[in-house]
Coordinates of N, CA and C in Angstrom, one line a residue:
M1 N 90.2 110.3 118.0 CA 90.1 110.4 119.4 C 89.7 109.1 120.1
L2 N 88.8 108.4 119.5 CA 88.4 107.1 120.0 C 89.5 106.1 120.0
V3 N 90.3 106.1 119.0 CA 91.5 105.2 118.9 C 92.5 105.5 120.0
I4 N 92.7 106.8 120.2 CA 93.7 107.2 121.3 C 93.2 106.8 122.6
A5 N 91.9 107.0 122.9 CA 91.3 106.7 124.2 C 91.4 105.2 124.4
V6 N 91.0 104.4 123.4 CA 91.0 102.9 123.6 C 92.5 102.4 123.8
A7 N 93.4 103.0 123.1 CA 94.8 102.6 123.3 C 95.2 103.0 124.7
G8 N 94.8 104.1 125.2 CA 95.1 104.4 126.6 C 94.5 103.5 127.6
L9 N 93.3 103.0 127.3 CA 92.7 102.1 128.3 C 93.4 100.7 128.2
L10 N 94.0 100.4 127.1 CA 94.7 99.1 126.9 C 96.1 99.1 127.5
C11 N 96.7 100.3 127.6 CA 98.1 100.4 128.0 C 98.4 99.7 129.4
P12 N 97.5 99.8 130.4 CA 97.8 99.1 131.6 C 98.0 97.6 131.5
I13 N 97.3 97.0 130.4 CA 97.5 95.6 130.2 C 98.9 95.2 129.9
V14 N 99.6 96.1 129.2 CA 101.0 95.8 128.8 C 101.9 96.6 129.7
R15 N 101.4 96.9 130.9 CA 102.2 97.5 132.0 C 102.8 98.9 131.6
L16 N 101.9 99.7 131.0 CA 102.3 101.1 130.6 C 101.2 102.0 131.1
P17 N 101.0 102.0 132.5 CA 99.9 102.8 133.0 C 100.0 104.3 132.8
R18 N 101.3 104.8 132.9 CA 101.4 106.3 132.8 C 101.1 106.7 131.3
L19 N 101.6 105.9 130.4 CA 101.3 106.2 129.0 C 99.8 106.2 128.7
G20 N 99.2 105.2 129.3 CA 97.7 105.0 129.2 C 97.0 106.2 129.7
T21 N 97.4 106.7 130.9 CA 96.8 107.9 131.5 C 97.0 109.1 130.6
G22 N 98.2 109.2 130.0 CA 98.4 110.4 129.1 C 97.6 110.3 127.9
L23 N 97.4 109.1 127.3 CA 96.6 109.0 126.1 C 95.1 109.3 126.4
V24 N 94.6 108.8 127.5 CA 93.2 109.1 127.8 C 93.0 110.6 128.1
V25 N 93.9 111.2 128.8 CA 93.8 112.6 129.1 C 93.9 113.4 127.7
G26 N 94.8 113.0 126.9 CA 95.0 113.7 125.6 C 93.7 113.6 124.8
A27 N 93.1 112.4 124.8 CA 91.8 112.2 124.0 C 90.7 113.1 124.5
V28 N 90.7 113.3 125.9 CA 89.7 114.1 126.5 C 89.9 115.6 126.1
I29 N 91.2 116.0 126.1 CA 91.5 117.4 125.8 C 91.1 117.6 124.3
L30 N 91.5 116.7 123.4 CA 91.1 116.9 122.0 C 89.6 117.0 121.9
L31 N 88.9 116.2 122.6 CA 87.4 116.2 122.5 C 86.9 117.6 123.0
A32 N 87.5 118.1 124.0 CA 87.0 119.4 124.6 C 87.3 120.5 123.6
V33 N 88.5 120.5 123.0 CA 88.9 121.5 122.0 C 88.0 121.4 120.8
F34 N 87.8 120.2 120.2 CA 86.9 120.1 119.0 C 85.5 120.4 119.2
S35 N 85.0 120.1 120.4 CA 83.5 120.3 120.7 C 83.2 121.6 121.3
L36 N 84.1 122.3 121.9 CA 83.8 123.6 122.6 C 84.4 124.8 121.9
S37 N 85.3 124.6 121.0 CA 86.0 125.8 120.4 C 85.5 126.0 119.0
P38 N 85.9 127.2 118.4 CA 85.5 127.5 117.0 C 86.5 126.9 116.0
L39 N 87.3 125.9 116.4 CA 88.4 125.3 115.5 C 87.8 124.8 114.2
G40 N 86.7 124.1 114.3 CA 86.1 123.5 113.1 C 85.6 124.6 112.2
L41 N 85.0 125.6 112.8 CA 84.4 126.7 112.0 C 85.6 127.4 111.2
L42 N 86.7 127.7 111.9 CA 87.8 128.3 111.3 C 88.5 127.5 110.2
M43 N 88.6 126.2 110.4 CA 89.1 125.3 109.4 C 88.3 125.3 108.2
L44 N 87.0 125.2 108.4 CA 86.0 125.1 107.3 C 85.8 126.4 106.5
S45 N 85.9 127.5 107.3 CA 85.7 128.8 106.6 C 86.8 129.1 105.7
A46 N 88.0 128.7 106.0 CA 89.1 128.9 105.1 C 88.9 128.2 103.7
L47 N 88.2 127.1 103.7 CA 87.8 126.4 102.5 C 86.7 127.1 101.8
E48 N 85.7 127.5 102.6 CA 84.5 128.1 102.0 C 84.7 129.5 101.5
N49 N 85.7 130.2 102.0 CA 85.9 131.6 101.6 C 86.9 131.7 100.5
R50 N 87.5 130.5 100.1 CA 88.5 130.5 99.0 C 88.0 131.1 97.7
F51 N 86.8 130.7 97.3 CA 86.2 131.2 96.1 C 84.9 132.0 96.4
P52 N 85.0 133.3 96.4 CA 83.8 134.1 96.7 C 82.7 133.9 95.6
K53 N 81.5 134.1 96.0 CA 80.4 134.0 95.0 C 80.6 135.1 94.0
P54 N 80.6 134.8 92.7 CA 80.8 135.8 91.7 C 79.6 136.6 91.3
Q55 N 79.9 137.8 90.7 CA 78.8 138.5 90.0 C 78.5 137.8 88.7
L56 N 77.2 137.5 88.6 CA 76.8 136.7 87.4 C 76.8 137.5 86.1
P57 N 77.2 136.9 85.0 CA 77.1 137.6 83.7 C 75.6 137.7 83.3
S58 N 75.4 138.3 82.2 CA 74.0 138.4 81.7 C 73.6 137.1 81.0
Q59 N 74.5 136.3 80.6 CA 74.2 135.0 79.9 C 75.2 134.0 80.2
V60 N 74.8 132.7 80.4 CA 75.7 131.6 80.6 C 75.3 130.5 79.6
A61 N 76.3 129.7 79.2 CA 76.0 128.6 78.3 C 75.4 127.4 79.0
G62 N 75.9 127.2 80.3 CA 75.4 126.0 81.0 C 75.8 126.1 82.4
I63 N 75.2 125.1 83.1 CA 75.4 125.0 84.6 C 75.8 123.5 84.9
V64 N 76.9 123.3 85.5 CA 77.3 122.0 86.0 C 77.1 121.9 87.5
V65 N 76.3 120.9 87.9 CA 76.2 120.7 89.4 C 76.7 119.4 89.7
L66 N 77.5 119.3 90.7 CA 78.2 118.1 91.2 C 77.2 117.3 92.1
G67 N 77.3 116.0 92.0 CA 76.5 115.2 92.9 C 77.0 115.3 94.4
G68 N 76.3 114.5 95.3 CA 76.7 114.6 96.7 C 75.6 115.2 97.5
S69 N 74.5 115.5 96.9 CA 73.3 116.1 97.6 C 72.2 115.1 97.9
F70 N 72.4 113.9 97.6 CA 71.4 112.9 97.8 C 71.8 111.8 98.8
D71 N 70.9 111.4 99.6 CA 71.1 110.2 100.5 C 70.7 109.0 99.7
T72 N 71.6 108.4 99.0 CA 71.3 107.3 98.1 C 70.8 106.1 98.8
R73 N 71.3 105.8 100.0 CA 70.8 104.6 100.7 C 69.3 104.7 101.0
V74 N 68.9 105.9 101.4 CA 67.5 106.1 101.7 C 66.7 106.1 100.4
A75 N 67.2 106.7 99.4 CA 66.6 106.7 98.1 C 66.4 105.3 97.6
R76 N 67.4 104.4 97.7 CA 67.4 103.1 97.2 C 66.4 102.2 98.0
T77 N 66.4 102.4 99.3 CA 65.5 101.5 100.1 C 64.1 102.0 100.2
R78 N 63.9 103.3 100.1 CA 62.5 103.8 100.2 C 61.9 104.1 98.8
G79 N 62.7 104.1 97.8 CA 62.2 104.3 96.4 C 61.7 105.7 96.1
E80 N 62.3 106.7 96.8 CA 62.0 108.1 96.5 C 63.2 109.0 96.8
P81 N 63.3 110.1 96.1 CA 64.5 111.0 96.3 C 64.6 111.5 97.8
E82 N 65.8 111.6 98.3 CA 66.0 112.1 99.7 C 67.3 112.9 99.6
L83 N 67.1 114.2 100.0 CA 68.2 115.1 100.0 C 69.0 115.0 101.3
N84 N 70.3 115.3 101.3 CA 71.1 115.4 102.5 C 71.4 116.8 102.9
D85 N 72.5 117.0 103.7 CA 72.8 118.4 104.1 C 73.4 119.2 103.0
A86 N 73.7 118.6 101.9 CA 74.2 119.4 100.7 C 73.1 119.7 99.7
A87 N 71.9 119.8 100.2 CA 70.7 120.0 99.3 C 70.8 121.3 98.6
D88 N 71.5 122.3 99.1 CA 71.6 123.6 98.4 C 72.2 123.5 97.0
R89 N 72.9 122.4 96.8 CA 73.4 122.3 95.4 C 72.3 122.2 94.4
I90 N 71.2 121.5 94.8 CA 70.0 121.3 94.0 C 69.2 122.6 93.9
T91 N 68.9 123.2 95.0 CA 68.1 124.4 95.0 C 68.8 125.5 94.3
T92 N 70.1 125.7 94.5 CA 70.8 126.7 93.8 C 70.8 126.5 92.3
T93 N 70.9 125.3 91.9 CA 70.9 125.0 90.4 C 69.5 125.3 89.9
L94 N 68.5 124.9 90.6 CA 67.1 125.3 90.1 C 66.9 126.8 89.9
A95 N 67.4 127.5 90.9 CA 67.3 129.0 90.9 C 68.1 129.5 89.7
L96 N 69.3 129.0 89.5 CA 70.1 129.5 88.3 C 69.4 129.1 87.0
S97 N 68.8 127.9 86.9 CA 68.2 127.5 85.7 C 67.0 128.4 85.3
R98 N 66.4 128.9 86.3 CA 65.3 129.9 86.0 C 65.8 131.2 85.7
Q99 N 66.9 131.6 86.3 CA 67.5 132.9 85.9 C 68.1 132.9 84.5
F100 N 68.6 131.7 84.1 CA 69.2 131.6 82.8 C 68.4 130.5 82.0
P101 N 67.2 130.8 81.5 CA 66.3 129.7 80.9 C 66.9 129.1 79.7
E102 N 67.9 129.7 79.0 CA 68.5 129.1 77.8 C 69.7 128.2 78.2
A103 N 70.1 128.2 79.4 CA 71.4 127.5 79.8 C 71.1 126.0 79.9
R104 N 72.1 125.2 79.4 CA 72.1 123.8 79.6 C 72.3 123.4 81.1
V105 N 71.8 122.3 81.6 CA 72.0 121.9 82.9 C 72.6 120.5 82.9
I106 N 73.8 120.4 83.5 CA 74.4 119.1 83.6 C 74.5 118.6 85.0
F107 N 73.9 117.5 85.4 CA 74.1 116.9 86.7 C 75.1 115.8 86.6
S108 N 76.2 115.9 87.4 CA 77.3 114.9 87.4 C 77.3 114.1 88.7
G109 N 77.0 112.8 88.6 CA 77.0 112.0 89.7 C 76.6 110.6 89.4
G110 N 77.5 109.6 89.6 CA 77.2 108.2 89.4 C 76.9 107.5 90.7
A111 N 77.3 106.3 90.8 CA 77.1 105.5 92.0 C 78.5 105.5 92.7
A112 N 78.5 106.1 93.9 CA 79.8 106.2 94.6 C 80.0 105.1 95.6
G113 N 79.1 104.1 95.7 CA 79.3 103.0 96.7 C 80.5 102.2 96.3
V114 N 81.3 101.8 97.3 CA 82.5 101.0 97.1 C 82.2 99.6 97.5
F115 N 81.6 99.4 98.7 CA 81.5 98.0 99.2 C 80.1 97.5 99.1
S116 N 79.2 98.2 98.5 CA 77.8 97.7 98.3 C 77.2 98.4 97.1
E117 N 76.2 97.7 96.5 CA 75.5 98.3 95.4 C 74.7 99.5 95.8
D118 N 74.7 100.5 94.9 CA 73.9 101.7 95.3 C 73.3 102.3 94.0
V119 N 72.3 103.1 94.2 CA 71.6 103.7 93.0 C 72.5 104.9 92.5
K120 N 72.4 105.2 91.3 CA 73.1 106.3 90.7 C 72.5 107.6 91.1
E121 N 73.3 108.6 91.5 CA 72.7 109.9 91.9 C 72.0 110.5 90.7
S122 N 72.5 110.3 89.5 CA 71.8 110.9 88.3 C 70.4 110.4 88.2
D123 N 70.1 109.1 88.5 CA 68.8 108.6 88.4 C 67.8 109.3 89.4
V124 N 68.4 109.6 90.6 CA 67.6 110.3 91.6 C 67.4 111.7 91.2
A125 N 68.4 112.3 90.6 CA 68.4 113.7 90.2 C 67.3 113.9 89.1
R126 N 67.3 112.9 88.1 CA 66.3 113.0 87.1 C 64.9 113.1 87.7
E127 N 64.6 112.3 88.6 CA 63.2 112.3 89.2 C 63.0 113.5 90.0
L128 N 63.9 114.0 90.8 CA 63.7 115.2 91.6 C 63.6 116.5 90.8
F129 N 64.5 116.7 89.9 CA 64.5 117.9 89.0 C 63.2 117.9 88.2
G130 N 62.8 116.8 87.7 CA 61.5 116.7 87.0 C 60.3 117.1 87.8
S131 N 60.3 116.6 89.1 CA 59.2 116.9 89.9 C 59.1 118.3 90.4
L132 N 60.3 119.0 90.3 CA 60.4 120.4 90.7 C 60.3 121.4 89.6
G133 N 60.0 120.9 88.4 CA 59.6 121.7 87.3 C 60.6 122.0 86.3
L134 N 61.8 121.4 86.4 CA 62.8 121.6 85.4 C 62.5 120.8 84.1
D135 N 62.5 121.5 83.0 CA 62.2 120.9 81.7 C 63.1 119.7 81.5
P136 N 62.6 118.5 81.3 CA 63.5 117.3 81.2 C 64.4 117.4 80.0
G137 N 64.0 118.2 79.0 CA 64.9 118.4 77.8 C 66.1 119.2 78.1
R138 N 66.1 119.9 79.2 CA 67.3 120.8 79.5 C 68.3 120.0 80.4
L139 N 67.9 119.0 81.0 CA 68.7 118.2 82.0 C 69.5 117.2 81.3
E140 N 70.9 117.3 81.4 CA 71.8 116.3 80.9 C 72.5 115.6 82.0
L141 N 72.4 114.3 82.0 CA 72.9 113.5 83.1 C 74.3 112.8 82.8
E142 N 75.2 113.0 83.7 CA 76.5 112.3 83.7 C 76.5 111.3 84.8
D143 N 76.4 110.0 84.4 CA 76.1 109.0 85.4 C 77.3 108.0 85.6
R144 N 78.5 108.3 85.2 CA 79.6 107.4 85.4 C 80.6 107.8 86.5
S145 N 80.6 109.0 86.9 CA 81.6 109.5 87.8 C 81.4 109.0 89.2
R146 N 82.6 108.7 89.9 CA 82.6 108.2 91.2 C 83.4 109.1 92.2
N147 N 84.0 110.1 91.6 CA 84.8 111.1 92.4 C 84.9 112.4 91.6
T148 N 85.5 113.4 92.3 CA 85.5 114.7 91.7 C 86.3 114.8 90.4
T149 N 87.4 114.1 90.3 CA 88.1 114.0 89.0 C 87.3 113.6 87.9
E150 N 86.5 112.5 88.1 CA 85.7 112.0 87.0 C 84.5 112.9 86.8
N151 N 84.0 113.6 87.8 CA 83.0 114.7 87.6 C 83.5 115.6 86.5
A152 N 84.7 116.1 86.7 CA 85.3 117.1 85.8 C 85.5 116.5 84.3
V153 N 86.1 115.4 84.3 CA 86.4 114.8 82.9 C 85.2 114.4 82.2
F154 N 84.2 113.8 82.8 CA 83.0 113.3 82.1 C 82.1 114.5 81.8
S155 N 82.0 115.5 82.7 CA 81.2 116.6 82.4 C 81.7 117.4 81.3
R156 N 83.0 117.6 81.1 CA 83.6 118.3 80.0 C 83.2 117.6 78.7
A157 N 83.3 116.2 78.7 CA 83.0 115.5 77.5 C 81.5 115.7 77.1
I158 N 80.6 115.9 78.0 CA 79.2 116.1 77.7 C 79.0 117.6 77.3
A159 N 79.6 118.5 78.0 CA 79.4 119.9 77.7 C 80.1 120.3 76.4
N160 N 81.3 119.8 76.1 CA 82.0 120.2 74.9 C 82.0 121.7 74.8
P161 N 82.6 122.4 75.8 CA 82.5 123.8 75.8 C 83.2 124.5 74.6
K162 N 82.6 125.6 74.1 CA 83.2 126.3 73.1 C 84.0 127.5 73.6
D163 N 84.9 128.1 72.8 CA 85.6 129.2 73.3 C 84.7 130.4 73.5
G164 N 84.8 131.1 74.6 CA 84.0 132.2 74.9 C 82.8 131.9 75.7
E165 N 82.4 130.6 75.8 CA 81.3 130.2 76.6 C 81.5 130.3 78.1
I166 N 80.5 130.7 78.9 CA 80.6 130.7 80.3 C 79.8 129.6 80.9
W167 N 80.5 128.7 81.7 CA 79.8 127.6 82.4 C 80.0 127.8 83.9
L168 N 78.9 127.7 84.6 CA 78.9 127.8 86.0 C 79.1 126.4 86.7
L169 N 79.9 126.4 87.7 CA 80.1 125.2 88.5 C 79.5 125.3 89.8
V170 N 78.5 124.5 90.1 CA 77.8 124.6 91.4 C 78.2 123.4 92.3
T171 N 78.7 123.6 93.5 CA 79.0 122.6 94.5 C 79.1 123.3 95.8
S172 N 79.3 122.5 96.8 CA 79.4 123.1 98.2 C 80.7 123.9 98.3
A173 N 80.6 125.0 99.0 CA 81.7 126.0 99.1 C 82.9 125.4 99.6
A174 N 82.9 124.5 100.6 CA 84.1 123.8 101.1 C 84.7 122.9 100.1
H175 N 83.9 122.4 99.2 CA 84.4 121.4 98.2 C 84.8 122.2 96.9
M176 N 84.6 123.5 96.8 CA 84.9 124.2 95.6 C 86.4 124.2 95.3
P177 N 87.3 124.5 96.2 CA 88.8 124.5 95.8 C 89.2 123.2 95.1
R178 N 88.9 122.1 95.7 CA 89.3 120.8 95.1 C 88.6 120.6 93.7
S179 N 87.3 121.0 93.6 CA 86.6 120.8 92.4 C 87.2 121.7 91.3
V180 N 87.5 123.0 91.6 CA 88.1 123.8 90.6 C 89.4 123.3 90.1
G181 N 90.2 122.8 91.1 CA 91.5 122.2 90.7 C 91.3 121.0 89.7
C182 N 90.3 120.2 89.9 CA 90.1 119.1 89.0 C 89.6 119.5 87.7
F183 N 88.7 120.5 87.6 CA 88.2 121.0 86.4 C 89.3 121.7 85.6
R184 N 90.2 122.4 86.2 CA 91.4 123.0 85.5 C 92.2 121.9 84.9
V185 N 92.5 120.9 85.6 CA 93.3 119.8 85.1 C 92.6 119.1 83.9
A186 N 91.3 119.0 84.0 CA 90.5 118.4 82.9 C 90.3 119.4 81.7
G187 N 90.8 120.6 81.8 CA 90.7 121.6 80.7 C 89.3 122.2 80.5
F188 N 88.5 122.2 81.6 CA 87.2 122.8 81.6 C 87.2 124.1 82.4
D189 N 87.1 125.2 81.7 CA 87.2 126.5 82.3 C 85.8 126.8 82.8
V190 N 85.6 126.9 84.1 CA 84.3 127.1 84.7 C 84.3 128.4 85.6
M191 N 83.1 128.9 85.9 CA 83.0 130.0 86.8 C 82.5 129.4 88.1
P192 N 83.2 129.4 89.2 CA 82.8 128.8 90.4 C 81.6 129.5 91.0
Y193 N 80.6 128.8 91.4 CA 79.4 129.4 92.0 C 79.1 128.6 93.3
P194 N 79.8 128.9 94.4 CA 79.7 128.1 95.6 C 78.4 128.2 96.3
T195 N 78.0 127.2 97.0 CA 76.7 127.2 97.7 C 76.9 126.3 98.9
D196 N 75.8 126.0 99.7 CA 75.9 125.1 100.8 C 76.9 125.5 101.8
Y197 N 76.9 126.7 102.2 CA 77.8 127.2 103.3 C 77.4 126.6 104.6
Q198 N 78.5 126.3 105.4 CA 78.3 125.7 106.7 C 78.9 126.6 107.8
T199 N 79.5 127.7 107.4 CA 80.1 128.6 108.4 C 79.5 130.0 108.2
P200 N 79.4 130.8 109.3 CA 78.9 132.2 109.2 C 80.1 133.1 108.7
A201 N 79.7 134.2 108.3 CA 80.7 135.2 107.8 C 81.1 136.1 108.9
G202 N 82.3 136.8 108.7 CA 82.7 137.8 109.6 C 83.1 137.3 111.0
S203 N 83.0 138.1 112.0 CA 83.4 137.7 113.3 C 82.6 136.6 114.0
A204 N 81.4 136.3 113.4 CA 80.6 135.2 113.9 C 81.2 133.8 113.8
V205 N 82.3 133.7 113.0 CA 83.0 132.5 112.8 C 83.7 132.1 114.1
F206 N 83.9 133.0 115.0 CA 84.6 132.7 116.2 C 83.7 132.3 117.3
E207 N 82.4 132.2 117.0 CA 81.4 131.8 118.0 C 80.9 130.4 117.7
P208 N 81.5 129.4 118.4 CA 81.1 128.0 118.2 C 79.6 127.8 118.5
S209 N 79.1 126.7 117.9 CA 77.7 126.4 118.2 C 77.5 125.8 119.6
T210 N 76.4 126.1 120.2 CA 76.1 125.5 121.6 C 75.9 124.0 121.5
A211 N 75.6 123.5 120.2 CA 75.4 122.1 120.0 C 76.8 121.5 119.7
T212 N 77.5 120.9 120.7 CA 78.8 120.5 120.6 C 79.1 119.5 119.4
V213 N 78.1 118.7 119.1 CA 78.3 117.7 118.1 C 78.5 118.4 116.7
R214 N 77.8 119.5 116.5 CA 78.0 120.3 115.3 C 79.4 120.8 115.2
N215 N 80.0 121.2 116.3 CA 81.4 121.7 116.2 C 82.3 120.6 115.8
I216 N 82.1 119.4 116.4 CA 82.9 118.2 116.0 C 82.8 117.9 114.5
E217 N 81.5 118.0 114.0 CA 81.3 117.7 112.6 C 82.1 118.6 111.7
K218 N 82.2 119.9 112.1 CA 82.9 120.9 111.3 C 84.4 120.4 111.2
V219 N 84.9 120.0 112.3 CA 86.3 119.5 112.3 C 86.5 118.3 111.4
H220 N 85.5 117.4 111.5 CA 85.5 116.2 110.6 C 85.5 116.5 109.2
F221 N 84.5 117.4 108.8 CA 84.4 117.7 107.3 C 85.6 118.5 106.8
A222 N 86.2 119.4 107.7 CA 87.3 120.1 107.2 C 88.5 119.2 107.0
I223 N 88.8 118.3 108.0 CA 89.9 117.4 107.9 C 89.8 116.5 106.6
R224 N 88.6 116.0 106.4 CA 88.3 115.2 105.2 C 88.7 116.0 103.9
E225 N 88.3 117.2 103.9 CA 88.5 118.0 102.6 C 90.0 118.4 102.5
Y226 N 90.7 118.7 103.6 CA 92.1 119.0 103.5 C 92.9 117.8 103.1
L227 N 92.5 116.6 103.6 CA 93.1 115.4 103.2 C 92.9 115.1 101.7
G228 N 91.6 115.4 101.3 CA 91.3 115.3 99.9 C 92.2 116.2 99.0
L229 N 92.4 117.4 99.4 CA 93.2 118.3 98.6 C 94.6 117.8 98.5
L230 N 95.2 117.3 99.7 CA 96.5 116.8 99.7 C 96.6 115.5 98.7
A231 N 95.7 114.6 98.9 CA 95.8 113.4 98.1 C 95.6 113.7 96.6
Y232 N 94.7 114.6 96.2 CA 94.5 114.9 94.8 C 95.7 115.6 94.3
R233 N 96.4 116.5 95.1 CA 97.6 117.2 94.5 C 98.7 116.2 94.4
L234 N 98.9 115.2 95.3 CA 100.0 114.3 95.2 C 99.8 113.4 94.0
T235 N 98.6 113.2 93.6 CA 98.3 112.3 92.4 C 98.0 113.1 91.2
D236 N 98.3 114.4 91.2 CA 98.2 115.3 90.0 C 96.8 115.4 89.5
K237 N 95.8 115.2 90.4 CA 94.4 115.4 90.0 C 93.9 116.8 90.1
T238 N 94.7 117.7 90.8 CA 94.4 119.1 90.8 C 95.7 119.9 90.4
D239 N 95.5 121.1 90.1 CA 96.7 121.9 89.6 C 97.4 122.6 90.7
A240 N 97.0 122.6 92.0 CA 97.6 123.2 93.1 C 97.2 122.5 94.4
L241 N 98.0 122.7 95.4 CA 97.6 122.2 96.7 C 96.3 122.8 97.3
F242 N 96.2 124.1 97.1 CA 95.0 124.8 97.5 C 94.6 125.8 96.4
P243 N 93.9 125.2 95.4 CA 93.5 126.1 94.2 C 92.8 127.4 94.7
A244 N 93.2 128.4 93.9 CA 92.6 129.8 94.2 C 92.0 130.4 93.0
P245 N 91.2 131.4 93.1 CA 90.7 132.2 92.0 C 91.8 132.6 91.1
V246 N 91.6 132.7 89.8 CA 92.6 133.1 88.8 C 93.2 134.4 89.2
A247 N 92.4 135.4 89.6 CA 93.0 136.7 89.9 C 94.0 136.6 91.0
A248 N 93.7 135.8 92.0 CA 94.6 135.6 93.1 C 95.9 135.0 92.7
V249 N 95.8 134.0 91.8 CA 97.0 133.3 91.3 C 97.9 134.3 90.5
L250 N 97.3 135.1 89.7 CA 98.0 136.1 88.9 C 98.7 137.2 89.8
Q251 N 98.0 137.6 90.8 CA 98.5 138.5 91.8 C 99.8 138.0 92.4
S252 N 99.7 136.7 92.8 CA 100.9 136.1 93.5 C 102.1 136.0 92.5
E253 N 101.8 135.8 91.3 CA 102.8 135.6 90.3 C 103.5 137.0 90.0
V254 N 102.8 138.1 90.1 CA 103.4 139.4 89.8 C 103.8 140.1 91.1
G255 N 103.8 139.4 92.2 CA 104.3 139.9 93.5 C 103.2 140.5 94.4
G256 N 102.0 140.3 94.0 CA 100.9 140.7 94.9 C 100.6 142.2 94.8
G257 N 101.3 142.9 93.9 CA 101.0 144.4 93.8 C 100.0 144.8 92.8
A258 N 99.6 143.9 91.9 CA 98.7 144.3 90.9 C 97.3 144.2 91.3
S259 N 96.4 145.0 90.7 CA 95.0 144.9 91.0 C 94.3 144.4 89.7
L260 N 93.8 143.2 89.8 CA 93.2 142.5 88.6 C 91.7 142.3 88.8

C-alpha cells in the first residue's frame, strides 16, 4: 500500500496526474478494507482451521516444537530469554511434557538471521525450558535449522522415529499446514497439535478488532503464510499446495463420500 501511494504521489512529476490520483485513492481504499474489515481474520482462520486440535492418545513417544517463539534480537542484546507473540508454542509444549512425562522433547530452531549475526533459538530455549522446570535430560536441541524444511529434516534425524510411535508436532496453527507438508516430504509422520491461535472461532471471525492495526497485522501474517505455501510447493518442499489432514485427503480421493 505504501509503494502504491508513493507511486501515486510521484506520478504528477512525470505528467500522469490522473494515474497518480487513482493510485493514491486505491491505496486509501486498500488501507480501509484491510484495517476496518474482517478480511485478515478470514484469511488467517482458513489456515488455522486446516488442522483441528486432535484427541490425544494415552501415550506419545515424543514432542517436536518448532522455533519462532523467541525474540532473538532482544535475547542477544539483553542476555535473557524473551518470548514473542508465538509464546504459546513454548507453554503448550511444557503442558504436554507434563501430561506425557516419558515423552522426549525436541526443540527445533537455529539462527534464522540472514543479514546479521543472531543467537540460536535453541540456546535460548535451553535456558528458558530449564528455568521453567523441564528436566534438562529430556530436552533435545536441534540447532542447525533456518527454515521449516530444515526443521523437519533435522528433527527427524534426531528423533529417529520407530514404526508405531506417535510424535506430536507443536507450532502455530497458521503455520501448521506448511509445517505438516514439510514433515511429510521429510518422511516424519507426526500428529499435528496446533497452538497460538490468532483468530476466534465461529461467527466471531466476522467481527474485526476495534484496533485497526491488529486487523492489518492479520492480513500481513496471512499473506506471508500463503506466499510461503506457494513457494514451498513450487520448490517441492511440501507435498501439496495446501496440506490437509490425512482423513481429508483420503476422502477427496474416494470422492468425498466416505467417513474416515
